[in-house]
XYZ file of C-alpha atoms in Angstrom:
728
model
C -0.113 -0.085 0.107
C 2.727 2.106 0.849
C 4.059 1.431 -2.446
C 1.020 2.511 -4.404
C 0.255 5.560 -2.237
C 4.133 6.936 -3.111
C 2.817 6.930 -6.765
C -0.099 8.340 -5.957
C 1.679 11.350 -4.810
C 4.278 11.217 -6.954
C 1.207 11.380 -10.190
C -0.949 13.684 -8.745
C 2.321 16.271 -7.606
C 3.766 15.905 -11.169
C 0.492 17.147 -12.527
C -1.252 19.669 -10.030
C -3.540 21.411 -12.209
C -5.122 19.043 -13.404
C -5.877 17.494 -10.903
C -6.836 20.213 -9.345
C -9.191 20.883 -12.043
C -9.852 17.342 -11.967
C -11.564 17.871 -8.307
C -13.508 21.332 -8.938
C -15.138 19.037 -12.219
C -16.066 16.813 -10.066
C -17.431 18.980 -7.189
C -19.793 20.807 -9.754
C -20.479 17.765 -11.348
C -21.870 15.825 -7.779
C -23.598 19.219 -6.542
C -25.848 18.997 -9.287
C -26.582 15.773 -9.706
C -27.622 16.361 -5.999
C -29.427 19.167 -6.835
C -31.360 17.600 -9.779
C -31.630 13.849 -7.674
C -34.303 15.618 -5.470
C -32.923 14.403 -2.369
C -34.031 15.684 1.100
C -34.035 15.353 4.533
C -36.690 13.492 7.186
C -38.300 14.366 9.982
C -39.899 11.287 10.497
C -38.947 8.003 12.050
C -39.896 4.507 11.757
C -38.419 1.270 13.869
C -39.754 -1.878 12.053
C -41.212 -4.327 13.798
C -41.474 -2.750 16.723
C -44.732 -2.645 18.782
C -45.164 1.034 18.747
C -44.498 0.736 14.137
C -47.059 -1.745 14.158
C -49.775 0.494 16.219
C -48.968 3.573 13.499
C -49.113 1.687 10.658
C -52.463 -0.407 11.598
C -53.744 3.580 12.518
C -52.988 5.038 9.566
C -54.190 2.522 7.210
C -57.447 2.516 8.972
C -58.215 5.665 10.238
C -56.625 8.092 6.878
C -57.068 11.131 8.888
C -54.519 10.508 10.957
C -51.482 9.838 8.755
C -51.788 13.464 7.621
C -49.491 16.157 7.830
C -50.753 18.726 10.760
C -49.441 21.235 12.910
C -51.583 21.412 16.528
C -52.652 25.004 18.149
C -52.594 26.043 21.328
C -55.629 28.423 21.595
C -54.873 30.778 25.600
C -56.915 33.749 26.086
C -54.941 35.967 27.876
C -57.893 37.379 29.842
C -61.678 36.511 30.246
C -62.374 33.431 28.715
C -61.890 31.880 24.924
C -66.041 32.297 24.654
C -65.653 35.758 25.177
C -67.738 37.769 21.775
C -64.187 39.361 20.593
C -61.968 36.135 21.245
C -64.246 33.488 19.777
C -64.906 35.963 16.891
C -61.210 36.378 16.255
C -60.386 32.391 16.695
C -63.136 32.268 14.253
C -61.322 34.139 11.460
C -58.509 32.584 12.120
C -59.906 29.394 11.622
C -61.085 30.487 7.759
C -57.846 32.238 7.019
C -56.071 29.044 7.862
C -59.609 26.762 5.504
C -57.805 28.995 2.617
C -54.571 28.771 2.949
C -52.169 26.717 0.442
C -51.918 22.248 0.744
C -54.424 23.154 3.744
C -57.213 20.248 3.740
C -58.777 20.888 7.276
C -58.868 23.343 10.237
C -60.958 21.977 13.439
C -62.524 24.699 15.153
C -61.318 24.920 19.165
C -64.726 26.579 19.999
C -67.075 23.588 18.374
C -69.274 21.352 20.216
C -66.577 18.387 20.029
C -62.770 20.590 20.499
C -61.091 20.213 23.181
C -60.968 23.014 25.738
C -59.587 23.089 29.266
C -61.974 23.238 32.315
C -62.183 27.306 32.706
C -62.979 27.978 29.184
C -58.985 29.388 28.600
C -57.266 27.031 26.942
C -58.486 24.767 23.206
C -56.871 23.071 21.329
C -57.342 22.060 17.212
C -55.358 20.842 14.767
C -54.721 21.764 10.982
C -53.991 18.799 8.605
C -52.419 19.398 5.220
C -52.799 17.392 2.206
C -49.379 16.630 0.740
C -46.665 14.919 2.158
C -44.351 16.298 4.828
C -41.519 16.378 2.752
C -43.573 18.677 -0.310
C -44.253 21.042 2.292
C -41.776 24.200 3.606
C -41.066 26.661 6.550
C -43.220 29.115 4.762
C -46.472 26.111 5.603
C -45.324 27.535 9.038
C -45.213 31.334 8.098
C -48.450 31.488 6.783
C -49.749 29.553 9.600
C -48.543 32.381 12.448
C -48.632 35.358 10.383
C -52.832 34.173 10.428
C -52.256 33.937 13.829
C -51.930 37.683 14.406
C -55.612 38.814 14.038
C -56.156 36.311 17.500
C -53.240 37.491 18.714
C -53.902 41.294 18.633
C -57.621 40.406 20.390
C -56.010 38.828 23.592
C -55.892 34.982 22.310
C -52.440 33.396 22.657
C -51.880 30.967 19.437
C -48.835 28.770 19.414
C -47.918 25.773 17.037
C -46.689 22.328 17.659
C -46.338 19.588 15.123
C -44.116 18.016 11.802
C -45.418 21.803 10.072
C -44.232 23.979 13.007
C -40.461 21.873 12.732
C -39.972 22.233 9.574
C -39.148 25.934 10.591
C -37.217 25.353 13.741
C -34.906 23.063 11.816
C -30.980 22.839 12.802
C -29.212 24.320 11.231
C -25.420 24.771 11.843
C -25.218 28.744 10.771
C -22.027 30.423 12.415
C -20.883 27.281 13.747
C -19.139 25.989 10.916
C -17.433 29.680 11.165
C -16.267 29.360 14.053
C -15.014 26.113 13.702
C -12.731 26.763 10.517
C -11.518 30.071 12.629
C -10.654 28.090 15.576
C -8.985 25.732 13.703
C -7.173 28.135 11.802
C -5.956 29.502 14.888
C -4.349 26.226 16.684
C -3.447 25.736 12.836
C -1.486 28.664 12.798
C -0.125 27.967 15.916
C 1.536 25.062 15.046
C 2.623 25.730 11.277
C 3.561 29.123 11.958
C 2.896 30.373 8.340
C -0.263 31.352 6.746
C 0.091 28.753 3.944
C 0.849 25.856 5.527
C -2.564 26.641 8.305
C -4.684 27.171 5.390
C -4.412 24.368 3.646
C -6.096 21.427 6.533
C -8.549 23.822 6.096
C -9.096 23.947 2.375
C -8.749 20.123 1.595
C -11.579 19.887 4.017
C -14.217 22.376 2.953
C -12.834 20.724 -0.865
C -13.940 17.313 0.848
C -17.358 18.381 2.510
C -18.623 20.341 -0.325
C -18.143 17.161 -2.401
C -19.091 14.965 0.922
C -22.188 17.388 1.076
C -23.190 16.692 -2.181
C -23.265 12.451 -2.222
C -25.421 12.844 0.894
C -28.231 14.614 -1.328
C -27.586 11.829 -4.133
C -28.279 9.319 -0.911
C -31.346 11.048 -0.144
C -33.196 10.275 -3.364
C -32.522 6.778 -2.275
C -33.166 6.625 1.312
C -34.640 7.925 4.234
C -31.544 10.638 5.382
C -33.100 12.329 8.829
C -32.827 16.200 9.018
C -29.605 16.609 11.626
C -28.001 14.108 9.574
C -25.858 16.606 7.663
C -24.980 18.388 10.649
C -23.547 15.274 12.166
C -21.459 15.439 9.351
C -20.454 18.798 8.284
C -19.227 18.390 12.174
C -17.399 15.031 11.470
C -15.772 16.117 8.165
C -14.608 19.369 9.106
C -13.190 17.975 12.478
C -11.424 14.348 10.720
C -10.403 16.581 7.119
C -8.693 18.574 8.840
C -6.735 16.341 10.840
C -5.944 13.678 7.934
C -4.404 17.263 6.267
C -2.599 18.647 8.944
C -0.527 15.174 9.054
C 0.455 15.114 5.491
C 1.216 18.672 5.601
C 3.492 17.591 8.482
C 5.625 14.705 7.019
C 5.671 16.867 3.500
C 7.372 19.744 5.089
C 9.552 17.434 7.306
C 10.931 15.364 3.741
C 11.906 19.521 2.488
C 13.153 20.022 6.121
C 15.524 16.872 4.928
C 16.280 18.316 1.584
C 14.219 16.156 -0.733
C 12.579 17.752 -4.061
C 9.182 18.718 -4.116
C 7.925 16.118 -5.696
C 9.916 13.324 -3.969
C 9.026 14.771 -0.834
C 5.063 14.554 -1.427
C 5.732 10.809 -2.383
C 7.153 10.124 0.934
C 4.099 12.239 2.121
C 2.289 9.778 0.986
C 3.868 6.744 1.369
C 3.847 7.529 5.215
C 1.226 10.068 6.545
C -0.912 8.654 3.892
C -0.692 5.264 4.971
C -1.676 6.657 8.680
C -4.418 8.234 7.188
C -5.998 5.653 4.551
C -6.049 3.010 7.194
C -7.084 5.579 10.189
C -9.594 7.186 7.381
C -11.485 3.516 6.599
C -11.889 2.519 10.324
C -13.456 6.226 11.104
C -15.902 4.769 7.790
C -16.071 1.273 8.731
C -16.896 2.246 12.264
C -19.635 5.245 11.603
C -21.505 2.550 8.431
C -21.665 0.003 11.655
C -24.486 2.084 11.980
C -26.344 0.031 9.432
C -26.612 -2.561 11.631
C -29.158 -1.185 13.730
C -32.025 -2.042 11.197
C -32.843 1.538 12.256
C -33.258 3.050 9.199
C -32.701 7.399 10.781
C -29.918 5.955 12.771
C -28.558 3.949 9.170
C -28.974 7.098 6.911
C -27.146 9.305 9.691
C -24.508 6.927 9.628
C -24.482 7.085 5.837
C -24.250 11.095 5.371
C -20.978 10.557 8.051
C -19.305 7.860 6.418
C -19.973 9.013 2.313
C -18.615 12.813 3.764
C -15.654 11.015 5.873
C -14.448 9.714 3.262
C -14.887 12.565 0.800
C -12.398 14.690 2.966
C -10.353 11.279 3.121
C -10.222 11.313 -0.720
C -9.328 14.707 -0.447
C -6.387 14.290 1.803
C -4.828 12.100 -0.556
C -5.980 13.185 -3.585
C -6.115 17.123 -3.660
C -3.573 17.986 -1.177
C -0.688 15.926 -2.853
C -1.635 18.337 -5.726
C -1.844 21.414 -4.063
C 1.567 20.286 -2.113
C 3.074 19.608 -5.659
C 1.927 23.235 -6.764
C 3.573 24.481 -3.689
C 6.636 23.549 -2.998
C 8.226 25.542 -0.617
C 5.854 27.977 -0.323
C 4.394 25.930 1.761
C 6.174 27.754 4.402
C 4.790 31.480 2.952
C 3.774 33.805 5.334
C 5.319 32.748 8.228
C 3.658 34.330 11.491
C 5.737 34.644 14.500
C 9.486 33.119 15.467
C 9.852 29.676 14.558
C 12.351 27.824 17.004
C 15.466 25.763 16.017
C 15.805 21.994 15.666
C 17.989 21.467 17.990
C 18.208 17.442 17.934
C 16.183 14.517 18.023
C 12.482 14.582 18.554
C 13.147 11.905 21.322
C 15.487 14.396 23.021
C 12.769 16.864 23.406
C 10.362 17.097 25.653
C 7.905 14.431 24.962
C 10.496 12.131 24.463
C 11.673 13.239 28.085
C 7.568 12.783 29.188
C 8.111 9.435 27.539
C 10.956 8.413 29.958
C 8.942 9.971 32.813
C 6.220 8.059 32.360
C 7.964 4.797 31.864
C 10.415 5.234 35.230
C 6.510 5.123 37.018
C 4.476 3.186 34.397
C 2.639 1.282 36.789
C 1.055 4.303 38.882
C 0.393 6.174 35.228
C -1.135 3.280 34.065
C -2.919 2.847 37.523
C -3.624 6.957 38.122
C -4.585 6.929 34.894
C -7.293 4.030 35.040
C -8.599 5.825 38.060
C -9.587 8.649 36.065
C -11.062 6.796 33.635
C -13.330 4.542 35.572
C -14.518 8.018 37.369
C -15.878 9.170 33.883
C -16.955 6.287 33.143
C -19.333 5.799 36.730
C -22.256 7.982 35.491
C -22.345 5.544 32.715
C -24.147 2.704 34.619
C -27.417 4.974 35.591
C -27.917 5.879 31.637
C -31.134 6.427 30.739
C -31.603 6.383 27.470
C -35.342 8.714 26.083
C -36.014 11.429 23.877
C -36.163 14.864 24.001
C -39.250 16.839 23.738
C -41.037 20.171 23.307
C -40.094 20.766 26.241
C -37.006 20.477 26.349
C -36.740 23.380 23.346
C -35.265 26.765 23.986
C -38.487 29.285 25.960
C -38.891 31.536 22.809
C -39.943 28.643 20.827
C -43.269 28.434 20.120
C -43.401 24.787 20.273
C -41.963 24.874 23.885
C -44.942 27.468 24.218
C -47.579 25.288 23.046
C -46.530 22.444 25.262
C -46.328 24.677 28.559
C -49.495 25.859 27.896
C -51.237 22.126 26.740
C -49.261 21.371 30.537
C -50.988 24.102 32.543
C -54.182 23.019 31.081
C -54.751 19.844 30.867
C -51.662 18.271 33.572
C -48.351 16.905 31.947
C -49.775 14.196 30.731
C -51.409 15.301 28.360
C -48.494 15.462 26.265
C -47.442 11.915 26.908
C -50.605 9.955 25.342
C -50.763 6.607 24.531
C -52.730 5.505 21.503
C -54.174 1.957 22.312
C -54.735 -0.173 18.612
C -56.538 -2.615 18.813
C -56.927 -5.331 16.185
C -60.532 -6.988 15.606
C -61.296 -10.674 14.445
C -63.935 -10.659 12.135
C -67.216 -11.475 13.141
C -67.686 -11.423 16.130
C -68.639 -7.756 16.903
C -70.392 -8.262 20.211
C -66.620 -10.133 21.432
C -64.422 -7.183 20.247
C -66.871 -4.700 22.178
C -66.724 -6.250 25.579
C -63.023 -6.081 24.984
C -63.141 -3.269 24.726
C -64.807 -2.127 27.194
C -63.065 -4.394 29.349
C -60.098 -2.822 28.750
C -60.971 0.132 29.076
C -62.276 0.173 32.085
C -58.763 -1.966 32.740
C -57.624 1.268 31.912
C -59.061 3.508 34.134
C -58.227 1.580 37.560
C -54.771 1.926 36.670
C -53.062 4.419 39.296
C -51.070 6.207 36.345
C -54.009 6.476 34.385
C -55.628 10.394 33.943
C -58.053 9.211 31.316
C -59.558 7.024 28.704
C -61.262 7.654 25.753
C -64.041 5.488 24.743
C -62.851 3.067 21.307
C -63.984 4.438 18.385
C -64.513 2.444 15.713
C -63.007 2.582 12.138
C -65.930 2.614 9.233
C -64.597 -1.426 8.447
C -65.145 -2.437 12.036
C -61.431 -4.154 11.609
C -59.751 -1.831 14.493
C -59.912 0.483 17.391
C -59.164 3.440 18.963
C -58.580 4.463 22.645
C -56.484 7.751 23.318
C -54.557 6.524 27.203
C -53.569 9.606 29.169
C -51.480 9.804 32.088
C -50.483 11.634 35.161
C -46.759 12.272 34.069
C -45.235 13.489 31.575
C -43.623 11.828 28.806
C -39.663 11.473 30.191
C -41.207 9.932 33.688
C -40.948 6.640 34.582
C -43.791 6.206 35.865
C -45.609 6.759 31.886
C -43.096 4.481 30.533
C -44.130 1.911 33.282
C -47.548 2.582 32.598
C -46.360 1.437 29.202
C -44.849 -1.661 30.613
C -47.744 -2.629 32.297
C -50.877 -1.955 29.314
C -48.569 -4.241 27.295
C -47.575 -7.224 29.460
C -50.459 -7.385 31.693
C -53.561 -5.075 30.863
C -54.245 -5.227 27.222
C -53.657 -9.569 27.331
C -55.518 -9.678 30.149
C -58.644 -8.425 29.024
C -58.023 -9.715 25.234
C -57.147 -13.148 26.308
C -58.576 -16.064 23.905
C -60.408 -13.611 22.269
C -58.360 -13.227 18.995
C -57.970 -9.178 19.473
C -54.326 -7.583 18.973
C -53.757 -4.458 20.827
C -51.126 -3.241 19.976
C -49.549 0.813 21.993
C -48.047 3.692 19.761
C -47.788 7.298 19.959
C -44.732 9.611 20.525
C -43.993 8.218 24.292
C -44.519 4.419 22.898
C -42.009 4.917 19.735
C -39.425 6.362 22.484
C -39.680 3.492 24.681
C -39.012 1.074 21.606
C -36.215 3.265 20.378
C -34.732 3.015 23.624
C -35.312 -1.166 24.274
C -34.342 -1.672 19.948
C -31.223 0.150 20.614
C -30.006 -1.979 23.628
C -30.723 -4.827 21.823
C -28.645 -3.891 19.019
C -25.905 -1.898 20.030
C -24.010 -5.007 21.326
C -23.943 -6.556 18.033
C -22.787 -3.285 16.049
C -20.208 -2.910 18.745
C -19.099 -6.905 17.728
C -18.844 -5.689 14.466
C -16.762 -2.513 15.205
C -14.663 -4.045 16.909
C -13.938 -7.119 14.988
C -13.517 -4.837 11.501
C -11.054 -2.755 13.408
C -8.945 -5.380 14.819
C -8.903 -7.129 11.705
C -7.845 -4.032 9.907
C -5.309 -3.023 13.246
C -3.650 -6.791 12.425
C -3.032 -6.297 8.855
C -1.620 -3.120 9.485
C 1.027 -3.319 12.643
C 0.826 -7.547 12.367
C 1.038 -7.404 16.234
C -2.897 -8.941 17.818
C -1.865 -7.757 21.191
C -1.734 -4.174 20.057
C -4.849 -4.630 17.766
C -6.587 -5.580 21.130
C -4.744 -3.165 22.921
C -6.064 -0.318 20.841
C -9.800 -2.039 20.922
C -9.752 -2.402 24.783
C -8.559 1.693 25.132
C -10.449 2.975 22.463
C -13.296 1.870 24.222
C -12.598 3.409 27.279
C -12.821 6.501 25.741
C -16.289 6.252 24.468
C -17.385 5.108 27.998
C -15.737 7.746 29.528
C -17.384 9.987 26.983
C -20.937 8.766 27.593
C -20.286 8.937 31.394
C -19.641 12.771 30.778
C -22.801 13.222 29.181
C -24.620 11.123 31.225
C -23.309 13.839 34.246
C -23.707 17.360 32.227
C -27.669 16.123 30.954
C -29.232 13.628 33.510
C -27.659 15.448 36.700
C -27.493 18.865 35.614
C -23.602 19.933 35.912
C -22.715 22.065 33.921
C -25.865 21.962 32.022
C -26.597 25.832 31.457
C -23.234 25.771 29.719
C -24.427 23.974 27.498
C -27.609 26.342 26.865
C -30.008 24.209 28.403
C -32.353 24.688 30.894
C -33.774 21.241 32.275
C -31.835 18.136 32.130
C -32.656 15.515 29.847
C -32.261 11.666 29.295
C -29.588 10.827 26.483
C -30.658 10.854 23.592
C -31.392 6.936 22.491
C -29.630 7.272 19.187
C -26.749 9.329 20.851
C -24.337 5.880 22.462
C -24.826 3.933 19.584
C -23.896 6.517 16.868
C -20.568 7.955 19.690
C -19.424 4.088 19.545
C -19.402 4.767 15.847
C -17.091 7.614 15.773
C -15.659 8.054 18.545
C -14.580 4.370 18.228
C -13.218 5.462 14.709
C -11.423 8.978 15.717
C -9.272 7.100 18.044
C -8.363 4.627 15.906
C -7.474 7.851 14.335
C -4.579 8.651 16.949
C -3.354 5.333 18.002
C -2.638 4.905 13.952
C -0.343 8.415 13.702
C 1.281 6.892 17.098
C 1.466 3.484 16.568
C 3.314 3.949 13.499
C 5.624 6.170 14.363
C 6.314 3.781 17.063
C 6.518 0.650 14.864
C 9.061 2.697 12.039
C 11.165 2.873 15.563
C 10.972 0.264 16.743
C 11.379 -1.869 13.320
C 15.028 -0.569 12.915
C 16.324 -0.529 16.695
C 13.838 -3.474 18.381
C 14.346 -1.494 21.666
C 10.719 -0.570 22.897
C 11.869 2.225 25.086
C 13.847 3.763 22.282
C 10.834 3.243 20.133
C 8.291 5.098 22.125
C 10.401 7.657 22.420
C 11.616 8.698 19.776
C 7.429 7.848 17.787
C 5.509 9.353 20.608
C 8.075 12.515 20.999
C 7.814 12.991 17.213
C 3.758 12.833 17.147
C 2.955 13.668 19.993
C 2.645 17.791 19.783
C 0.710 17.088 16.147
C -1.536 15.022 17.769
C -2.293 17.213 20.718
C -3.109 19.604 18.044
C -5.240 17.617 16.211
C -6.955 16.710 18.641
C -7.414 20.366 19.902
C -8.892 21.054 16.544
C -11.442 18.036 16.894
C -12.336 19.470 20.266
C -13.108 23.175 19.213
C -14.400 22.280 15.727
C -16.921 19.685 17.805
C -17.726 22.173 21.005
C -18.756 24.891 18.395
C -21.371 23.180 17.373
C -23.064 22.748 20.690
C -25.040 26.539 20.492
C -27.144 24.744 18.261
C -30.670 24.194 19.483
C -30.829 21.099 18.876
C -30.563 18.805 21.962
C -28.927 15.777 19.899
C -26.353 18.012 18.194
C -25.399 19.789 21.665
C -24.575 15.767 23.129
C -22.894 14.817 19.810
C -20.665 17.686 20.158
C -20.391 17.696 23.874
C -19.873 13.956 24.055
C -17.810 14.013 21.175
C -15.471 17.124 22.368
C -14.649 15.120 25.811
C -13.557 11.714 24.012
C -11.289 13.155 21.510
C -9.728 15.419 24.908
C -9.426 11.970 27.302
C -8.436 10.490 24.681
C -5.475 12.146 24.049
C -4.475 13.830 26.859
C -5.009 10.756 29.014
C -5.261 7.318 27.004
C -2.315 8.157 23.944
C -0.201 10.563 26.347
C 0.171 8.023 29.602
C -1.985 5.094 29.119
C -0.832 4.492 25.908
C 3.481 4.246 26.509
C 2.644 2.994 30.549
C 1.614 -0.271 28.961
C 4.032 -0.694 26.166
C 6.412 0.209 28.341
C 4.566 -3.036 30.702
C 4.573 -5.074 27.495
C 7.570 -4.757 26.307
C 8.546 -6.541 22.962
C 5.157 -8.862 24.082
C 3.357 -5.397 22.062
C 5.057 -6.224 18.512
C 4.597 -10.104 18.506
C 2.529 -11.581 16.488
C 2.045 -12.907 13.044
C 5.291 -11.771 11.702
C 6.880 -8.396 11.388
C 4.842 -5.524 9.317
C 6.150 -4.146 6.319
C 9.330 -1.886 6.461
C 8.523 1.572 6.189
C 11.322 3.777 4.640
C 10.902 7.216 6.111
C 11.265 8.498 8.905
C 8.262 9.363 11.972
C 6.405 12.761 11.742
C 7.598 15.017 13.290
C 6.563 18.067 15.261
C 5.333 21.137 12.989
C 6.298 23.862 15.140
C 9.763 22.390 16.132
C 10.960 21.977 12.528
C 13.981 24.137 10.580
C 13.366 27.389 9.459
C 13.725 26.590 5.914
C 12.252 30.163 4.622
C 15.958 30.554 2.786
C 15.581 27.745 0.582
C 14.783 28.881 -3.418
C 11.328 28.633 -4.106
C 11.459 26.942 -7.139
C 13.559 24.335 -5.840
C 12.611 20.507 -7.190
């Protein structure tokens, strides 16, 4: 592989303009195809085979109006009641305006006899239904509703919205997050490289890969469900990974130039060494993220595909576009110096990080034990992990969905936001028996201490399905509601329908969240096993040392566990929660641990590969495990720290986005990267490897013999500004 990458680097460096032109044309073509493909993003999720999914499918089949896209409306009189003549007239005018809007199929009158109103007459609920699928509507649909509601607001009626249509207008966007992440990365790169040109290259390469990745995600969206937050996660990962990959290649290229090699040869050398590590690390990240497909949950798999495509494009950019640009620049990569540069005074192993390794090796058991204790403390909160999904009550207080949620809670109780939909599938030809079952079911539900109310059963026109709505006493995130759901499924419904052939399924948002948590819990071990197996095979293939592969996998798991533990402490326990911009604690979103495992396992392998590649090169030369550690870490530690800092600031720059999922992913990724580098790679790794000694490298034979020195830290490279820019 080193030979192939060396040839690839030399070829692109010799024909830089052709390569760059091909990249520009490819990105333009991909963006054009992406726009023409009609691909988009969805907010409608499915859990195939789950009880809640069967309930939804049956209900929408036999009650077509239930499958319509809608906006739920809350009406609250700020003084008096909604029955006051001026307020009632304003409400009716607004309803009439709703019905005249494009694509609206119906708009319920909250003041009609069958409407839902609070006992004090101050609050009412209604719905606006649309005749088009959600994918064909835009944020303008909500904006028209909001504008029409102004007449009621002028009359003293507070009107708020929630549901699918309002969500279109509050889909999270990266906004300034990308700019903040790019700016922070540039600052760190400037400090590391001391050159504006060298610092700008990784960002340029990452943005090029990001553009291509975005186009591929759009194309993928035409053939599969890609969730609306997937592009944000993809941008987050693509930007961080792309900058990191390019950072290592540029570092190795500059070192080769410092050694006096012509620019084409320097590019080939960088690709054969750093490029080889980048290829393996990127492949591990992509494979780990694609492991999300094993969940069998379409929107989680779609998120994995979007992230994998974006990371793959940034990887291609680092391995093809970057060497072409380096070949075009040559020594001009060091142009536009910033600050004073320190002259290298000796081998990297004699520098600060080499001395740090000596200190760790001398007290290896103390450092290994201490780092494991710290990691264990970070992992402890993981054992109180509670999976769930934030609802409108966790939205920012100025969101209309949050105001609607609070209005419903105040007027009808918290359980009104956690309703359970019972769908009874009735056998043919047993109408009287079916009626008896439905009565027993309703009676048993009403006797449950957690049930606030139960609606009478409603039969479909074909009399094959009946619906009952159960309103709990607690909110959707309370454990009492989850316990009620399990009681209904395990005891209440089976007892009521015993021996009758009636099948009862429980759906609704709360049931969906519970089923999602159960599905994640069942399938996560298999995904973990698959990802670990793929990573182990790749590691063994690269280093030919099974023990090293096992060590790398265990260390990656420690990083992932620490990250999820910190998430629990922050979002469930509330430690430092206000720093994320959230008001209330929330359960950990069901898909987040699975996504974090896939992403973090892959990212932790990045640093493992970068550092072990350098350590192994020295070990293959000297067969001295301590010297290999000293030289390998001495030459890579500073670059890895810079790379981790870039990753962390990029991930944290997305935390201000309002979506709790993005906040959790951003915090989790940032913490994991910092823990992985500062504790696992710089302390635990040298301590464990020094304990293992030669045994660490025993396996199925020696790996390929590298022909170049390990990566050098960019900030200690000799200043070669005096070298003419046209030297080849």
